[in-house]
Coordinates of C-alpha atoms in Angstrom, one line a residue:
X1 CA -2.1 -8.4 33.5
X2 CA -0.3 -5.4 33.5
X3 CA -1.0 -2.5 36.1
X4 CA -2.4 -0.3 33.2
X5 CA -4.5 -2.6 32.3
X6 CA -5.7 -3.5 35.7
X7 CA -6.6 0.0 36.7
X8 CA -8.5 0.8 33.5
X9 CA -10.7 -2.5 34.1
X10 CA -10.8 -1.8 37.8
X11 CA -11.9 1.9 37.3
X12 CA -14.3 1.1 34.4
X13 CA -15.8 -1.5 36.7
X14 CA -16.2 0.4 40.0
X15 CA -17.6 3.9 38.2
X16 CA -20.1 2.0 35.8
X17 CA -21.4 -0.2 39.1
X18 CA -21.8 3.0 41.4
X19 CA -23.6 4.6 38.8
X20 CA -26.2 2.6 37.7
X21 CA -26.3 1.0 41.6
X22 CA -29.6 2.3 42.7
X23 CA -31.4 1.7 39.4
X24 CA -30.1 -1.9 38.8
X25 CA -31.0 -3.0 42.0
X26 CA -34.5 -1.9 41.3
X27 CA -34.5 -3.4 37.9
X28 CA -33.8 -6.7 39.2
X29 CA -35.6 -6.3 42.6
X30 CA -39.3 -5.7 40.7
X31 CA -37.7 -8.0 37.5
X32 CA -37.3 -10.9 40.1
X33 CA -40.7 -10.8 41.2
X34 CA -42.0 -9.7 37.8
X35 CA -40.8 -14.2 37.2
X36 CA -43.9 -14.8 38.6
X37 CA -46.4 -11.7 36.9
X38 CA -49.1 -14.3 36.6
X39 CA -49.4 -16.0 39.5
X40 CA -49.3 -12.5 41.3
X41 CA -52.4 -11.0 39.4
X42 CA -54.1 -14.7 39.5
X43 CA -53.5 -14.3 43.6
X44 CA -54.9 -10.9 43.9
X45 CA -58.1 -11.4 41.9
X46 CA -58.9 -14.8 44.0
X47 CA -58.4 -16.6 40.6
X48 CA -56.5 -19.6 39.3
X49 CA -56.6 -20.9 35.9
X50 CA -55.0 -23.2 33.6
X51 CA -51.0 -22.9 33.3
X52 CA -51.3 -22.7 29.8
X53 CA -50.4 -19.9 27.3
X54 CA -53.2 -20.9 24.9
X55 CA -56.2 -19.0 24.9
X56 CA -59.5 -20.9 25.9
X57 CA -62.4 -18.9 24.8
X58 CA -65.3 -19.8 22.7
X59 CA -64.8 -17.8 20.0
X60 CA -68.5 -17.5 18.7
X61 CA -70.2 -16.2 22.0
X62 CA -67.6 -13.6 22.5
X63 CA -67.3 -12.0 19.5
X64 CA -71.4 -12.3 19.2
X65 CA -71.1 -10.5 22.3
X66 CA -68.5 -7.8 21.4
X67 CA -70.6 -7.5 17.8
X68 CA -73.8 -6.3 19.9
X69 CA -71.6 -3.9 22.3
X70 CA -69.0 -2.2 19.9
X71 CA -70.4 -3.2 16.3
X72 CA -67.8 -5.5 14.7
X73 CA -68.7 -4.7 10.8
X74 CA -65.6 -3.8 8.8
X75 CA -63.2 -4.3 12.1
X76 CA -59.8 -6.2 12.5
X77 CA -59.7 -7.5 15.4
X78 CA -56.7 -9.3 17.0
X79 CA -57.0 -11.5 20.0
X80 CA -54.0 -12.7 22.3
X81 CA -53.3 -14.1 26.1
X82 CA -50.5 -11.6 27.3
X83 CA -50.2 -13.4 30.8
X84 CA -51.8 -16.9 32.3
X85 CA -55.1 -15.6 33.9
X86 CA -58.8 -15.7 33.1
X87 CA -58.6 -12.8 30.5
X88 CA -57.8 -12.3 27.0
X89 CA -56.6 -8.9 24.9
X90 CA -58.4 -7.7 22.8
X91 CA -57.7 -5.3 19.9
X92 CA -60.4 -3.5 17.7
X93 CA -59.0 -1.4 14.8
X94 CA -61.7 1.2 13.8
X95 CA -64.6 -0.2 11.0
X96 CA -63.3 0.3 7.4
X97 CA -66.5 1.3 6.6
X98 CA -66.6 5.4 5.6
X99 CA -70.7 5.2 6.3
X100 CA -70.4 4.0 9.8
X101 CA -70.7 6.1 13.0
X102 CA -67.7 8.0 14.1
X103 CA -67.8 6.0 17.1
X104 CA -66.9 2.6 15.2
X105 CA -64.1 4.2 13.8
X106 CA -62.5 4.5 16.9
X107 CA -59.8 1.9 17.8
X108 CA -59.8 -0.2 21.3
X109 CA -57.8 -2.1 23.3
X110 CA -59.6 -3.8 26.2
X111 CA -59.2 -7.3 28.2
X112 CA -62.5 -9.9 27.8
X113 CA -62.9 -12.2 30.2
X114 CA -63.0 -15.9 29.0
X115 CA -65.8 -16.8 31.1
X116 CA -68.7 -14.1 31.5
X117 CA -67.3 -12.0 28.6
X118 CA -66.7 -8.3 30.7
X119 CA -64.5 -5.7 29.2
X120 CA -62.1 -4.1 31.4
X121 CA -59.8 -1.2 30.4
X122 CA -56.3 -1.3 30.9
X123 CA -56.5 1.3 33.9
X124 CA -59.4 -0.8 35.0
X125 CA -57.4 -3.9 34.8
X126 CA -54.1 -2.7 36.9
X127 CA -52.5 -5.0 38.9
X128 CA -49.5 -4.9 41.7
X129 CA -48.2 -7.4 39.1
X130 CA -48.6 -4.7 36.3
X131 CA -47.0 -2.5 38.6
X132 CA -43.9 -4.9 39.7
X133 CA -43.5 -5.7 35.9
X134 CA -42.9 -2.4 34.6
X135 CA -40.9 -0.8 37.1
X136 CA -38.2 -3.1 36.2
X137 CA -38.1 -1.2 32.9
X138 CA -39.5 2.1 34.7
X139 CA -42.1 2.1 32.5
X140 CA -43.5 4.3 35.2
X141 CA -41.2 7.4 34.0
X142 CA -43.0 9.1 30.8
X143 CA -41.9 7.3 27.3
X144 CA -39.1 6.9 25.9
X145 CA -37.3 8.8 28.9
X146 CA -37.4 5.6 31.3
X147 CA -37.5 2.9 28.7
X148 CA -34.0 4.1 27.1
X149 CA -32.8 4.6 31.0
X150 CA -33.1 0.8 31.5
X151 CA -31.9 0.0 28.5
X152 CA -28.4 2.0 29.0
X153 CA -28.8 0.9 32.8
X154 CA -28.3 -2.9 30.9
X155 CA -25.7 -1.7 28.3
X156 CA -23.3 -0.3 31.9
X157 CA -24.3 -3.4 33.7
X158 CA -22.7 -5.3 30.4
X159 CA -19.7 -3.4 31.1
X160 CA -19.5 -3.5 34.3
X161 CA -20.0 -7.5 34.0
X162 CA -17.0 -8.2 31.0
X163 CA -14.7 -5.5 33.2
X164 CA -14.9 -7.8 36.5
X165 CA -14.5 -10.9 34.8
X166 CA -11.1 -9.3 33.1
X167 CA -10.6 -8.5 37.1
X168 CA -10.3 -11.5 38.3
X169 CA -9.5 -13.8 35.2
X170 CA -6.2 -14.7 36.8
X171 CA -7.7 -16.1 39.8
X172 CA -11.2 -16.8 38.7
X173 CA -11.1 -20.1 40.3
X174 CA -9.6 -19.9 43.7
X175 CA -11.5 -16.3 44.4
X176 CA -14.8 -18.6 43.5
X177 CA -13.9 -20.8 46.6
X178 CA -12.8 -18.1 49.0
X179 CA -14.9 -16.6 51.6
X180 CA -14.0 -15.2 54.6
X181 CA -16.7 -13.8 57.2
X182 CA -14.2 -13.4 60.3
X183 CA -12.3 -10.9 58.0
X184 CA -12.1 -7.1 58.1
X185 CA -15.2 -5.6 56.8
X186 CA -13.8 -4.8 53.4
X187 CA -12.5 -8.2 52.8
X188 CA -16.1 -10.0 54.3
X189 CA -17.8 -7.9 51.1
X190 CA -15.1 -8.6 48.4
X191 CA -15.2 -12.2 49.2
X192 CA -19.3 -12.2 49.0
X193 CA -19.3 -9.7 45.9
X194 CA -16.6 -11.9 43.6
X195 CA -18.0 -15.5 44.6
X196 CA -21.7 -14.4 44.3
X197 CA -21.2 -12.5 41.1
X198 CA -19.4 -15.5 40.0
X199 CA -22.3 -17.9 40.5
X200 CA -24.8 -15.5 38.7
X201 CA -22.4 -14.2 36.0
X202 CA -24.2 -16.5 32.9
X203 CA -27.6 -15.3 34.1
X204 CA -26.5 -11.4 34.8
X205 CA -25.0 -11.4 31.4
X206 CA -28.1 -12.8 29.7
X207 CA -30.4 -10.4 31.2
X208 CA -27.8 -7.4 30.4
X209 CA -28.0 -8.3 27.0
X210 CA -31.5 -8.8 26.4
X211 CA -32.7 -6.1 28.8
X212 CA -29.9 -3.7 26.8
X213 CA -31.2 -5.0 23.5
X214 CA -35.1 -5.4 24.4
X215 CA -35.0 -1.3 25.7
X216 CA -33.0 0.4 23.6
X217 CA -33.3 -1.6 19.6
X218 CA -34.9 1.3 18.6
X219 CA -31.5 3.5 18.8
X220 CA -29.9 0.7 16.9
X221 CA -32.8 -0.1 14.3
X222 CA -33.4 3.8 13.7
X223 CA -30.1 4.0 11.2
X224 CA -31.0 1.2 9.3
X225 CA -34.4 2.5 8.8
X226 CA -33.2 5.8 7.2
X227 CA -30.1 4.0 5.3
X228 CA -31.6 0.6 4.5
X229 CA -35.1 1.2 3.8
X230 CA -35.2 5.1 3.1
X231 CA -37.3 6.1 6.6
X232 CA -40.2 3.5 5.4
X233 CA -40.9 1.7 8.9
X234 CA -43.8 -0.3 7.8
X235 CA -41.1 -2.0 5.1
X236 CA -38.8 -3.3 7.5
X237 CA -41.9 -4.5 10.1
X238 CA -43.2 -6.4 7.1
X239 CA -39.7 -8.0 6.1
X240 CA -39.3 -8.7 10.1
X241 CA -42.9 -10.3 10.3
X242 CA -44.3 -8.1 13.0
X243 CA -47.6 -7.3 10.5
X244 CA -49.3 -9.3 8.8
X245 CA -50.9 -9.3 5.1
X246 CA -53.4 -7.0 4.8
X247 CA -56.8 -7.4 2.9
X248 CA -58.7 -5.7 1.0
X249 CA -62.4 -4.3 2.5
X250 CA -65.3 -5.1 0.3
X251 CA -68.0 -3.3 1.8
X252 CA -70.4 -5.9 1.1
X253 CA -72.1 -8.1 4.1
X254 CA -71.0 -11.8 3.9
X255 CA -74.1 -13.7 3.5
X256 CA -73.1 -17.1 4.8
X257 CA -72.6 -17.7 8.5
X258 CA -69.3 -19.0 10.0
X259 CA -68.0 -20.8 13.1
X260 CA -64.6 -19.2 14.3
X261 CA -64.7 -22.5 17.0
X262 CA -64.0 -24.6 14.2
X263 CA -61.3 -23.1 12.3
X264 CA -59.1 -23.0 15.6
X265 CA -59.6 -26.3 16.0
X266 CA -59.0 -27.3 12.6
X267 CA -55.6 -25.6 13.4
X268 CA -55.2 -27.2 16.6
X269 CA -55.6 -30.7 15.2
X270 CA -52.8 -30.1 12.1
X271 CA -49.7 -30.7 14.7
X272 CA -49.3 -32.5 18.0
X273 CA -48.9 -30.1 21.4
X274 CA -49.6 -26.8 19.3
X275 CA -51.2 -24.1 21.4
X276 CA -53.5 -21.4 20.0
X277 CA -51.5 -18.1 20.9
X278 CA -53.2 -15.3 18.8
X279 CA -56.0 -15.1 16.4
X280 CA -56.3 -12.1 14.0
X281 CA -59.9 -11.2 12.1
X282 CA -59.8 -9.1 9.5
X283 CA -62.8 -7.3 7.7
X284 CA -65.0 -8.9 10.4
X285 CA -68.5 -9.6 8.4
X286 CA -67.6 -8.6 5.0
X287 CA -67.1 -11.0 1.7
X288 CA -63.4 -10.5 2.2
X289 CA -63.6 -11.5 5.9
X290 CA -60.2 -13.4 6.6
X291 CA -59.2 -15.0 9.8
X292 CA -55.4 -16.4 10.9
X293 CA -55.0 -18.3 13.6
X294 CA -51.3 -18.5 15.2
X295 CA -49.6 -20.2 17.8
X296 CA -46.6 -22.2 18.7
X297 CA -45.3 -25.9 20.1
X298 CA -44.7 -26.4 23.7
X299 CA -41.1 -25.2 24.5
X300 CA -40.8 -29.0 25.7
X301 CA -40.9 -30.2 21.5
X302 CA -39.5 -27.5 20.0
X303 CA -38.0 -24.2 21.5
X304 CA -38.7 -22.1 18.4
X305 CA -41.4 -23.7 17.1
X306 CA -44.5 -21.1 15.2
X307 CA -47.0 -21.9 13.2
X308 CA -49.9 -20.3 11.4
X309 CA -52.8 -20.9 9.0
X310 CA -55.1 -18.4 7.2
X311 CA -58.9 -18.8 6.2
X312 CA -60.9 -17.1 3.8
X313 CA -63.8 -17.2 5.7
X314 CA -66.4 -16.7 2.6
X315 CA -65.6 -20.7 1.6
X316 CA -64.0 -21.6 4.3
X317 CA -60.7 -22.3 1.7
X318 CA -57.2 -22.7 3.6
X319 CA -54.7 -19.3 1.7
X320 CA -52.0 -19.9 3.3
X321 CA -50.0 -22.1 6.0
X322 CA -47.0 -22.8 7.9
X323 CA -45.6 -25.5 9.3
X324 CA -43.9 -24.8 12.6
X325 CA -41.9 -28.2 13.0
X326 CA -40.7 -28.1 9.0
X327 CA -40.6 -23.9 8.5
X328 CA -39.1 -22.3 11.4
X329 CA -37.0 -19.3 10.1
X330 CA -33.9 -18.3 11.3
X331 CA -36.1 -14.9 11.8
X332 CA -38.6 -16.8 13.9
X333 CA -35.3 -18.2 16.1
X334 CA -33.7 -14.8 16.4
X335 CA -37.2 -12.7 17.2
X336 CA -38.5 -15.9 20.0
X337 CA -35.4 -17.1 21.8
X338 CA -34.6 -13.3 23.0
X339 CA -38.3 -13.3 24.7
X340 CA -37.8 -16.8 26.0
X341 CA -34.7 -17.2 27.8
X342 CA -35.4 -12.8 29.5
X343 CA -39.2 -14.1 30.8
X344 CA -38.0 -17.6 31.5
X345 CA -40.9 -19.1 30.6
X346 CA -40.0 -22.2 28.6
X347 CA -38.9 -24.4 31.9
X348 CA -42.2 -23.8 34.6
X349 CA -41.8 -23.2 38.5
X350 CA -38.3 -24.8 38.7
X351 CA -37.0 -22.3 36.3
X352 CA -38.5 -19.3 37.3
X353 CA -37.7 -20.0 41.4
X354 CA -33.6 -20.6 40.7
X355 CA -34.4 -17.5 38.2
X356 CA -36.0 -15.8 40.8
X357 CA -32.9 -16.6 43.7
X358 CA -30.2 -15.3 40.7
X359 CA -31.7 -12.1 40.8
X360 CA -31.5 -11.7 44.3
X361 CA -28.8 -13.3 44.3
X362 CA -27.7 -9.8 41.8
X363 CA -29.3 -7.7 44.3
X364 CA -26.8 -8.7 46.9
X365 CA -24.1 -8.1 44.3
X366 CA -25.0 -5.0 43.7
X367 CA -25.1 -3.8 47.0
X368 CA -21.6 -5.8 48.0
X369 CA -20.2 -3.6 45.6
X370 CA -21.5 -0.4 46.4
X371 CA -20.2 -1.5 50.6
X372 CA -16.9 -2.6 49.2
X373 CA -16.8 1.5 47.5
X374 CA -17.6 2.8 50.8
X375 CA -15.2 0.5 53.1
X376 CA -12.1 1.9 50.5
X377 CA -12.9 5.3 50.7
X378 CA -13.4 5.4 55.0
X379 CA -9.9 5.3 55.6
X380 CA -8.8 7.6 58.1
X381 CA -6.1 9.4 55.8
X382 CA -9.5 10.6 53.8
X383 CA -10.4 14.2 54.9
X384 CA -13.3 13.9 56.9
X385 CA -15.3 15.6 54.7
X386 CA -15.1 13.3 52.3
X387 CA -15.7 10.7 54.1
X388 CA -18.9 11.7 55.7
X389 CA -20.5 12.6 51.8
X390 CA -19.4 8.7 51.3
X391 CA -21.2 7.7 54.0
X392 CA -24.3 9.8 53.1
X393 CA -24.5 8.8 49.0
X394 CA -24.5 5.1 50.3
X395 CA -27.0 5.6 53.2
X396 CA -29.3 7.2 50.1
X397 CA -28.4 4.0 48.3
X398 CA -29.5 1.9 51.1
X399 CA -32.4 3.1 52.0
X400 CA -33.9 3.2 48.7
X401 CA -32.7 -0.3 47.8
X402 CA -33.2 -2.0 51.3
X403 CA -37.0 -0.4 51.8
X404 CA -38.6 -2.0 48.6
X405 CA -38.4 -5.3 50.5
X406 CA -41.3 -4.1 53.3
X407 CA -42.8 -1.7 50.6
X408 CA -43.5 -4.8 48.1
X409 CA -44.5 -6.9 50.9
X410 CA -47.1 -4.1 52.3
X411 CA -48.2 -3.6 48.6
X412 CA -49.5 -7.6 48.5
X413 CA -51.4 -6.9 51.9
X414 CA -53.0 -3.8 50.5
X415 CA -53.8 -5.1 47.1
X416 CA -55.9 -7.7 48.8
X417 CA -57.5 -6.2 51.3
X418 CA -58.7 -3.3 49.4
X419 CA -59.1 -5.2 46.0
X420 CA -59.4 -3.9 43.7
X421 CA -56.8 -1.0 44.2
X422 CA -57.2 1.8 41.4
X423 CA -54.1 2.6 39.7
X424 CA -53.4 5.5 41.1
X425 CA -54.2 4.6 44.5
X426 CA -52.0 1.8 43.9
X427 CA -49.0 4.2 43.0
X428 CA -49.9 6.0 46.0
X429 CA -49.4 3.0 48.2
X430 CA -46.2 1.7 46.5
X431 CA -44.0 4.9 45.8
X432 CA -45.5 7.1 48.7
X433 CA -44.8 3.9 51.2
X434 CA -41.3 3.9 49.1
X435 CA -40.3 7.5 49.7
X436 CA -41.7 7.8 53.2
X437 CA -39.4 4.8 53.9
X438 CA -36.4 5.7 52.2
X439 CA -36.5 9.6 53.5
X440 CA -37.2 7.9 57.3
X441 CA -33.6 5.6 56.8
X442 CA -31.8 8.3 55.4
X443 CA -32.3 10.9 58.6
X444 CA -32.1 7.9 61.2
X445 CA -28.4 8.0 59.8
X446 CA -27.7 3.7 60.3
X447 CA -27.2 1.6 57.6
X448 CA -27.3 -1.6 60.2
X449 CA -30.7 -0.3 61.6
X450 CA -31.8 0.3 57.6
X451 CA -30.9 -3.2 57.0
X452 CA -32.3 -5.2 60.0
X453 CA -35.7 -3.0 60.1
X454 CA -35.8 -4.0 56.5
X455 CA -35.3 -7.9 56.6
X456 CA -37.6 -7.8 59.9
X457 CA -40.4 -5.8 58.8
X458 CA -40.6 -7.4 55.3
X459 CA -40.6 -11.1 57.2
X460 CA -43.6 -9.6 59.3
X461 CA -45.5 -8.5 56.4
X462 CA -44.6 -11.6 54.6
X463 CA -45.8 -14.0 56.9
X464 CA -49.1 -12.0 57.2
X465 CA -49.9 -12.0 52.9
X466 CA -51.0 -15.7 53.3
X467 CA -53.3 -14.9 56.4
X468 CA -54.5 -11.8 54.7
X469 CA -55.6 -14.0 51.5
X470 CA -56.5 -16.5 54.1
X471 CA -59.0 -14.1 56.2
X472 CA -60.4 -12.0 53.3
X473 CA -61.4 -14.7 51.1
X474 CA -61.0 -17.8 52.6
X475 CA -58.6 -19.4 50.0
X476 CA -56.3 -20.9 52.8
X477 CA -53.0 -21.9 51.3
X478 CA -53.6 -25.5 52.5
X479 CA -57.3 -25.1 51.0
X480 CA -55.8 -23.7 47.7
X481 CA -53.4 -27.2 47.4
X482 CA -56.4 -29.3 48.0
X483 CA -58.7 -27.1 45.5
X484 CA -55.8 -27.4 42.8
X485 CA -55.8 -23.6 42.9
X486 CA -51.8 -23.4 42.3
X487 CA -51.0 -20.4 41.4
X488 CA -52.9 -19.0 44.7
X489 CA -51.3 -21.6 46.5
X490 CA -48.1 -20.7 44.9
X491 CA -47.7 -17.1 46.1
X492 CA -48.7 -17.8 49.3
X493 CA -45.8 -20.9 50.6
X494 CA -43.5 -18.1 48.1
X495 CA -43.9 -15.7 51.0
X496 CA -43.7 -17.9 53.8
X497 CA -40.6 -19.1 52.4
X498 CA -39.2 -15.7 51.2
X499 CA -40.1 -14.3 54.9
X500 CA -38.8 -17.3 56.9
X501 CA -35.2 -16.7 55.1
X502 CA -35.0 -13.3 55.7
X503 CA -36.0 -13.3 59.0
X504 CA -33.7 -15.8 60.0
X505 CA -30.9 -13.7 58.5
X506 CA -31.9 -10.4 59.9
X507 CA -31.0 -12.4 63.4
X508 CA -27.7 -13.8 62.3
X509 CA -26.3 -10.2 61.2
X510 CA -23.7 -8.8 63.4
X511 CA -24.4 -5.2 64.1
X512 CA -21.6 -2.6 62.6
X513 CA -20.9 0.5 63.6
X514 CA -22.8 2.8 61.7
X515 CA -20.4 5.1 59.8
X516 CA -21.3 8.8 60.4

């Protein structure tokens, strides 16, 4: 490789990483945990349920309850399991019929629970999971503004990702075995950042790609709207299968009664290990009352694998089908395998745990590169200057990377202590524990002290979420095993684990001078 070549690579590299530092690390900080969004919000409502994605609800009693709450009559109403827990979505569309109360016209979201049928809000519902989730998209930052930052967070992370690769092409293999503790500083973090980036480069690059393509489609779909399909969005949702066929409200009462039980199950029983994912009524109660029932194989027997069947509920007559071992779509393969491999959900725990070490794994690659920018620019032919505002950018960087390790760890002890935590006193917790943190590092001016206080305290508070959960509702983690309560049981040995290897790191660092 040329030297021109090498320095526009080099450069490209280092100024995409230090700018997007901060906010990648907190993208895959929150997205590591966010592997493991269900057991987190199973753990802090003392709940474990089946490890399934197929909804178990009988069908009958809860929409008879729902019909005496909210009025069904003339409603579509979809139903889906957006996480493994004890609770369902649920989405009313307003009554077609014009006679009705203003009040049914009024569209709802709300999660039913699957075994005493209580409604919860959204805001009523929010979890530290919730939370964790979407701050790794920083949902948290008014829409689109942080949705699009993550996305172009992703699309410089790409870069950043095919630039160092071009780096070290020529010696991709013997920099992969090199590593060199007993080295100057510089070279200890160059060694750590090119081996470690190398182990997680297929999994950083997957996640750049989807995360880029998950946050910010709508910049690339918009053109295609407006050349393609003239500005008509609902044309191109159709052709892409996101809505379904609509029909036609009657406005008469359906006379005969029906059993929603059975038509899922009839469904069910058409292929071997299908699970019920999503089930869609429309005109709830009217002649023209249709139902579909969707869902999908086990990743296990097929990867891509979705099926449906729709009812006309009046005689019970099967409209319309598809087979989801005989008609997958290249559609169906392009829309699912995105979701799959950026949730990892297709290959249980073992997945999600190595997918879990890769993205902290990441985190240490991000912040090796932001030591190896400091360590180049501290040299003593620098102007001082300089070098101090250096040292200050990174101890901002530090501190507000470093401190969500305690913060997140405090966050589990106060979500179940003082369960359940509103939303906003949940924020309060998080980012006011966050920024208190962070400003406290920043003034104490040490990036070693940052680092150990961080690995320390977080180990502390680790070890103490299992005898938290152990004291405050008696689900002991060795209890929880025997009880088959897994998820609980889960989250708990996670943070022993977690907090027994950072704490025996935080006493194997060597302490460096700070740099002032």
């Amino acid at each position: 490789m040329n030297n021109r070549h090498y320095n526009i690579y080099f450069h490209t590299h280092t100024v995409s990483g230090i700018v997007i530092s901060v906010a990648l690390f907190v993208i895959f900080f929150a997205g590591s945990f966010s592997f493991f969004r269900d057991e987190i919000v199973n753990w802090e409502r003392s709940e474990s349920t089946a490890i399934t994605k197929e909804i178990q609800l009988d069908y009958n009693k809860a929409l008879k309850h729902l019909d005496e709450k909210y009025v069904l009559h003339g409603r579509n109403i979809t139903i889906s399991k957006p996480s493994i827990e004890e609770r369902v979505g649920v989405y009313m569309e307003g009554t077609k019929d014009t006679l009705a109360p203003a009040k049914q016209k009024e569209g709802q979201y709300f999660y039913l629970n699957t075994k005493n049928f209580k409604t919860s809000t959204y805001e009523e519902s929010y979890s530290l999971a919730e939370l964790l989730y979407r701050l790794h998209f920083f949902a948290q930052i008014p829409y689109p503004v942080g949705y699009y930052l993550s996305g172009f967070v992703a699309l410089f992370f790409l870069f950043a990702i095919v630039t160092g690769v071009l780096l070290h092409w020529n010696k991709i293999v013997s920099n992969f075995y090199i590593f060199r503790p007993k080295e100057k500083l510089k070279t200890l973090w160059t060694d750590a950042h090119t081996a470690l980036g190398m182990i997680g480069l297929p999994f950083q690059f997957v996640y750049a790609v989807t995360g880029a393509f998950f946050m910010i489609k709508l910049l690339i779909v918009a053109p295609a709207v407006m050349a393609l399909y003239k500005g008509d969005q609902d044309k191109l949702y159709k052709e892409l299968e996101y809505t379904d066929a609509d029909y036609k409200f009657e406005n008469k009462k359906l006379a005969n009664p029906f059993n929603i039980n059975e038509l899922v199950s009839k469904t069910k029983k058409n292929w071997s290990d299908f699970e019920i994912t999503r089930v869609i009524i429309q005109n709830y109660g009217d002649v023209n009352m249709h139902l579909l029932v969707e869902g999908e194989l086990l990743s296990n027997k097929k990867f891509t694998g979705i099926g449906k069947v729709v009812y006309r509920i009046a005689d019970g007559k099967e409209i319309a089908k598809k087979d989801p071992v005989a008609q997958t779509t290249y559609l169906d393969v392009v829309k699912n395998v995105l979701y799959k491999i950026h949730f990892a959900d297709y290959g249980g725990y073992a997945l999600r745990i190595v997918s879990f070490i890769l993205g902290i794994i990441t985190c240490f690659v991000i912040i090796s590169g932001v030591m190896i920018w400091l360590t180049a620019r501290q040299k003593n032919n620098m102007p001082e200057k300089k070098r101090r505002f250096n040292a200050a950018v990174v101890r901002i960087y530090l501190a507000i990377c470093l401190s969500m390790y305690p913060i997140t760890a405090l966050a589990f002890i106060g979500s179940k202590i003082f369960y359940p935590l509103s939303k906003s006193n949940l924020f309060a917790l998080y980012f006011g524990g966050w920024l208190v943190l962070a400003i406290f590092f920043v003034i104490k001016k040490n990036d070693s002290f940052t680092n150990k206080f961080c690995l320390i305290s977080g180990s502390i508070l680790g070890f103490l979420i299992p005898v938290t959960n152990g004291i405050v509702t008696g689900d002991w983690f060795w209890n929880s095993f025997m009880q088959n309560k897994i998820q609980i049981f889960f989250i708990d040995v996670f943070w022993i684990t977690l907090a027994s290897i950072s704490l025996y790191t935080a006493y194997h660092l060597k302490p460096k001078k700070a740099v002032s």
